[in-house]
Short mmCIF file of C-alpha atoms and ligand atoms in Angstrom, two decimals:
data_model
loop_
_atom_site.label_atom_id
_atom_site.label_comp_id
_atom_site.label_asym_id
_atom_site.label_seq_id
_atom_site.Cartn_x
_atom_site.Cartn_y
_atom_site.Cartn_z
CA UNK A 1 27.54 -4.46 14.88
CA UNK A 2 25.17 -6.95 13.23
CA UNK A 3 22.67 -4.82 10.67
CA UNK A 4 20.35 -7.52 9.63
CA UNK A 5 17.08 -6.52 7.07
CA UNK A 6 13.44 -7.86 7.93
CA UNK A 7 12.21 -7.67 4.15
CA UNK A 8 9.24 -8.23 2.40
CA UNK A 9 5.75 -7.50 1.18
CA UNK A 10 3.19 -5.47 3.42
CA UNK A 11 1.58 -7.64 5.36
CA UNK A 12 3.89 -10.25 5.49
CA UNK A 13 4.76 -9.69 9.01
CA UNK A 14 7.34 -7.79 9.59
CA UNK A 15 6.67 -5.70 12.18
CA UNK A 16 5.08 -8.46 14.05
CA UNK A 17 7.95 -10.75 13.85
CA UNK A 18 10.98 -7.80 14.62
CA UNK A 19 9.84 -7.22 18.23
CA UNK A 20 10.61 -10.41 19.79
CA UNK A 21 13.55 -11.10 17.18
CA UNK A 22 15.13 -7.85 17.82
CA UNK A 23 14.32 -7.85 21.83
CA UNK A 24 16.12 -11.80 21.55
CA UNK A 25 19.36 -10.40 19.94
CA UNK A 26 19.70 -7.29 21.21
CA UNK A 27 19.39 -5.31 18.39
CA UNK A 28 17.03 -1.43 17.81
CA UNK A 29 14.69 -2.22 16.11
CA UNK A 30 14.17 0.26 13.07
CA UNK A 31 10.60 0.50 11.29
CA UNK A 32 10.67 3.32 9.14
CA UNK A 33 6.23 3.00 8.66
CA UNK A 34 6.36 3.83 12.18
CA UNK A 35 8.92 6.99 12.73
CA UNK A 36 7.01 8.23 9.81
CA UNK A 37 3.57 7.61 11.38
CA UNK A 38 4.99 9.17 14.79
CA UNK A 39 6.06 12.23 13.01
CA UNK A 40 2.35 12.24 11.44
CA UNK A 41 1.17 12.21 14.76
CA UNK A 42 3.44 14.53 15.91
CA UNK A 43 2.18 17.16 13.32
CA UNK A 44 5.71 17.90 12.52
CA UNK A 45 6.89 19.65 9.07
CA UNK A 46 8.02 16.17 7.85
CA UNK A 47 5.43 14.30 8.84
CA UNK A 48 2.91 17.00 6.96
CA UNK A 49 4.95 16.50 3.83
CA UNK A 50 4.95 12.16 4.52
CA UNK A 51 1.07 12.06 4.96
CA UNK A 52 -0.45 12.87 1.48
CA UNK A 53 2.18 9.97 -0.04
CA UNK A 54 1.81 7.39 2.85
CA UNK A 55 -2.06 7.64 2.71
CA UNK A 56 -2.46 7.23 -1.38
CA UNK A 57 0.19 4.19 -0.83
CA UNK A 58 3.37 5.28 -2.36
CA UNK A 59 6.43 5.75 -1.48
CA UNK A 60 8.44 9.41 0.65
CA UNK A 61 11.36 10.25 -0.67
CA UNK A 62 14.60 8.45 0.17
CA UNK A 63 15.80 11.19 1.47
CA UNK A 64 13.22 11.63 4.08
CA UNK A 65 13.83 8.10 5.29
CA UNK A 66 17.48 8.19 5.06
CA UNK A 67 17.92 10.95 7.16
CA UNK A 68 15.72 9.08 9.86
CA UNK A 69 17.72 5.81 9.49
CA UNK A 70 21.20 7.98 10.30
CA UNK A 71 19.79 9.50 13.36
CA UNK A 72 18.94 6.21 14.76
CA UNK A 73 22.07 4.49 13.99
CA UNK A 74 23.99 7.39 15.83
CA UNK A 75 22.00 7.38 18.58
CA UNK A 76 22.18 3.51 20.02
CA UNK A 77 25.48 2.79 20.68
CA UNK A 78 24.71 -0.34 23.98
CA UNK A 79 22.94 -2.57 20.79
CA UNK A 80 24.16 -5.21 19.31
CA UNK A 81 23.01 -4.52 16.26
CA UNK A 82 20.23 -3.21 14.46
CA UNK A 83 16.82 -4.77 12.68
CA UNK A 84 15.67 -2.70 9.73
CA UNK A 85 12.11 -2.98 8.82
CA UNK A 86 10.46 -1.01 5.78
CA UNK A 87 13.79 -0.22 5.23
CA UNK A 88 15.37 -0.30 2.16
CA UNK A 89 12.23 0.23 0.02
CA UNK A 90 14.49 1.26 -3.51
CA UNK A 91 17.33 0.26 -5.34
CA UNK A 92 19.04 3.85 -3.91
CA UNK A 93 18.06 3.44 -0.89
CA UNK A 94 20.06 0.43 -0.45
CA UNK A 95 23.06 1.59 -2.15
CA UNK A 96 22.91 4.76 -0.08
CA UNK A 97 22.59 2.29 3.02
CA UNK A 98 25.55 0.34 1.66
CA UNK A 99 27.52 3.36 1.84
CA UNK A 100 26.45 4.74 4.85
CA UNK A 101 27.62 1.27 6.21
CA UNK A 102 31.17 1.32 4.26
CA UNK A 103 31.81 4.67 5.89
CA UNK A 104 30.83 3.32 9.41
CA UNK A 105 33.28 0.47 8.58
CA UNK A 106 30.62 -1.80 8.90
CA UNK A 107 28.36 -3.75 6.30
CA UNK A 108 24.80 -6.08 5.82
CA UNK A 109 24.79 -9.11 8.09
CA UNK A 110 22.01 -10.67 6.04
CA UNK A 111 18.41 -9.49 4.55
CA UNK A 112 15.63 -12.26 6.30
CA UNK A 113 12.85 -12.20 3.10
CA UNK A 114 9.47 -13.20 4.43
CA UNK A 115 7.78 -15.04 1.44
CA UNK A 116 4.13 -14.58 1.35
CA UNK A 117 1.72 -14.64 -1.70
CA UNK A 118 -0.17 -11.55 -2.73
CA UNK A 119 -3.30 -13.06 -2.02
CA UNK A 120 -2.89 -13.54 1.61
CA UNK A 121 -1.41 -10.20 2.26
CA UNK A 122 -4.51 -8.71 1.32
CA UNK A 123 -6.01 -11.18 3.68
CA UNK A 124 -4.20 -9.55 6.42
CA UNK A 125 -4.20 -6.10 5.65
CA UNK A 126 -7.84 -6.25 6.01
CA UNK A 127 -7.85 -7.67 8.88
CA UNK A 128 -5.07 -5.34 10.33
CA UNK A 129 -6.81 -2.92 9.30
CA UNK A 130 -9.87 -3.54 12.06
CA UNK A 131 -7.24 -3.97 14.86
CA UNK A 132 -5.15 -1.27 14.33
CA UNK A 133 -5.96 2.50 12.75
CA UNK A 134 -3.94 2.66 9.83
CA UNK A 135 -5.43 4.66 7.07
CA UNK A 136 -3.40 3.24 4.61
CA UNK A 137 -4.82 -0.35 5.60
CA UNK A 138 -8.36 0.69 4.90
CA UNK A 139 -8.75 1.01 1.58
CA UNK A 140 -8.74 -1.46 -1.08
CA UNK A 141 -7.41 0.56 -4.01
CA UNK A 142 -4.39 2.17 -1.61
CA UNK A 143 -3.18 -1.31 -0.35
CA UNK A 144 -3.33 -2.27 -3.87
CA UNK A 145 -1.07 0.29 -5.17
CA UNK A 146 1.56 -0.36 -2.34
CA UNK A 147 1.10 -4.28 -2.74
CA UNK A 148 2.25 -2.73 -6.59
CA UNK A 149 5.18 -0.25 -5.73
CA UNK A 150 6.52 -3.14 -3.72
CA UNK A 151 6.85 -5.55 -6.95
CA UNK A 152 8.22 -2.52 -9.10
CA UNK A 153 10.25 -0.75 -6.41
CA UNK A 154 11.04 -3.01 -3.24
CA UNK A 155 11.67 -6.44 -4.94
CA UNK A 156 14.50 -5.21 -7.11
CA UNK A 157 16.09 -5.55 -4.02
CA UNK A 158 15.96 -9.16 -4.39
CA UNK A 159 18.68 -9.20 -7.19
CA UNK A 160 20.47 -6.77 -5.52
CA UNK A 161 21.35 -8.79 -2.25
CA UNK A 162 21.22 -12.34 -3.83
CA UNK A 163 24.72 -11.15 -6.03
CA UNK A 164 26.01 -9.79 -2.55
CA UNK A 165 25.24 -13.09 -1.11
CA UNK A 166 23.03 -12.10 1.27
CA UNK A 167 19.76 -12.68 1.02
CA UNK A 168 17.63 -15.79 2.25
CA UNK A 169 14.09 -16.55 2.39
CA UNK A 170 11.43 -17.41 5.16
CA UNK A 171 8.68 -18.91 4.57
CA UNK A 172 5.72 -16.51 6.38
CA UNK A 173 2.67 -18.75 5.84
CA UNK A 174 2.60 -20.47 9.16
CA UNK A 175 1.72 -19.30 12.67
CA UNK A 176 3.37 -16.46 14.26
CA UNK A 177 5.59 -19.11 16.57
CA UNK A 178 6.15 -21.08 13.76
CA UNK A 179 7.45 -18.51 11.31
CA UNK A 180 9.58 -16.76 14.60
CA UNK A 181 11.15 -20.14 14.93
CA UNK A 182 11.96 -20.26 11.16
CA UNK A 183 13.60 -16.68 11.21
CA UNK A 184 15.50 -17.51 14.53
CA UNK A 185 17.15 -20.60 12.96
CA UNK A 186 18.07 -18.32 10.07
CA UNK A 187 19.95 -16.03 12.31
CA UNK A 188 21.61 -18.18 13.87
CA UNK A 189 23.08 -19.95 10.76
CA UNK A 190 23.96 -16.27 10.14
CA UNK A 191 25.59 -16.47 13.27
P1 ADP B 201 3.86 -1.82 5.20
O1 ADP B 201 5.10 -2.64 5.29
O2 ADP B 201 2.68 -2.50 5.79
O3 ADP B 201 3.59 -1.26 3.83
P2 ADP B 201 5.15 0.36 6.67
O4 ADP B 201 4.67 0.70 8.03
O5 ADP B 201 6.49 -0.25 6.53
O6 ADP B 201 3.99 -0.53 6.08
O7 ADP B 201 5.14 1.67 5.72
C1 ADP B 201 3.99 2.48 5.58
C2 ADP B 201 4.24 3.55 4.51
O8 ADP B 201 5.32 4.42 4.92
C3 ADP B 201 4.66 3.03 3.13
O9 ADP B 201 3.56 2.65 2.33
C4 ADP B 201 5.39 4.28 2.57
O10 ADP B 201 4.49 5.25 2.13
C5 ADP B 201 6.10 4.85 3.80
N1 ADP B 201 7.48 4.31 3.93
C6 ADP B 201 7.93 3.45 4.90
N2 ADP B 201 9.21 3.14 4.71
C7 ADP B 201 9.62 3.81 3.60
C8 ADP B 201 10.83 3.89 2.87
N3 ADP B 201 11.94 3.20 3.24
N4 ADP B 201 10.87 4.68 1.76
C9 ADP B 201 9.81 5.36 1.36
N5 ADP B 201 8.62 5.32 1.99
C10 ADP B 201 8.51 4.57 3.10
#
């Protein structure tokens, strides 16, 4: 099984960019943002204790998402692989998901790092945030602080994967095609 990680910012496209990437190499495609928000909609007990955190722009607990991620990778067995997105956020989640991974046998394929400046993702957000009803896209001061737990939380991760040798960078700026086409020629040198 491949496990590769679509990493980055919010707003940098990641969600945008695993759909055809995970539909081209047969992989699930895993966004934790969205099992959270369809447990929000579902008005179940986790998704009551997700909403308060995912609405002032911080983080659930890894636990939460953790236990998510394992149902998921039990569940698809016919894949070749699986695309993480939003997914590890912390340092513990990813050494939790490097264990999970070592028990399974298995290990990271690679982590694809959109690089986008801070600037722009704002750009987007607020645009996103007309096209699509995320309340956590609305306002300024939440995207703010999650455009801020990223640096402090998230890009730790950075380090973390660049010792393991597996992290490389994309660069996100261009058009959709043109930044697909970057990550595809990634994956295949991953190949
Ligand atoms: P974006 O990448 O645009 O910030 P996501 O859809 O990935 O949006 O995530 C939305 C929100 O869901 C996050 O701001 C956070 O509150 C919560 N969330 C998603 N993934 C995780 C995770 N791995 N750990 C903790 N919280 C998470």
């Amino acid at each position: 099984m491949k496990y590769y990680i679509i990493f980055g910012p919010p707003g940098a496209g990641k969600g945008t960019q695993a759909t055809p990437l995970a539909e081209r190499y047969n992989l699930k495609h895993i966004s934790t943002g969205e099992l959270l928000r369809g447990e929000i909609a579902g008005g179940t007990e986790l998704g009551k204790q997700a909403k308060a955190l995912i609405d002032a722009g911080s983080l659930v607990p890894d636990n939460i998402v953790e236990g998510m991620i394992a149902q998921v990778f039990g569940k698809y067995k016919d894949v070749d692989g699986f695309l993480l997105d939003g997914f590890p956020r912390t340092l513990s989640q990813a050494m939790d998901l490097d264990e999970m991974l070592e028990s399974r046998g298995e290990e990271i394929t690679g982590v694809i790092s959109l690089m986008i400046p801070d600037e722009v993702v704002k750009e987007r957000i607020a645009h996103r945030a007309k096209c699509e009803n995320r309340a956590d896209d609305a306002r300024e001061e939440v995207v703010a602080n999650r455009i801020d737990t990223y640096h402090r939380q998230t890009e730790p991760l950075i380090d973390y994967y660049r010792d393991k040798g597996k992290y490389h960078e994309v660069d996100s700026l261009g058009t959709i095609a043109q930044v697909g086409e970057n990550i595809r020629n990634l994956v295949d040198s991953l190949a």
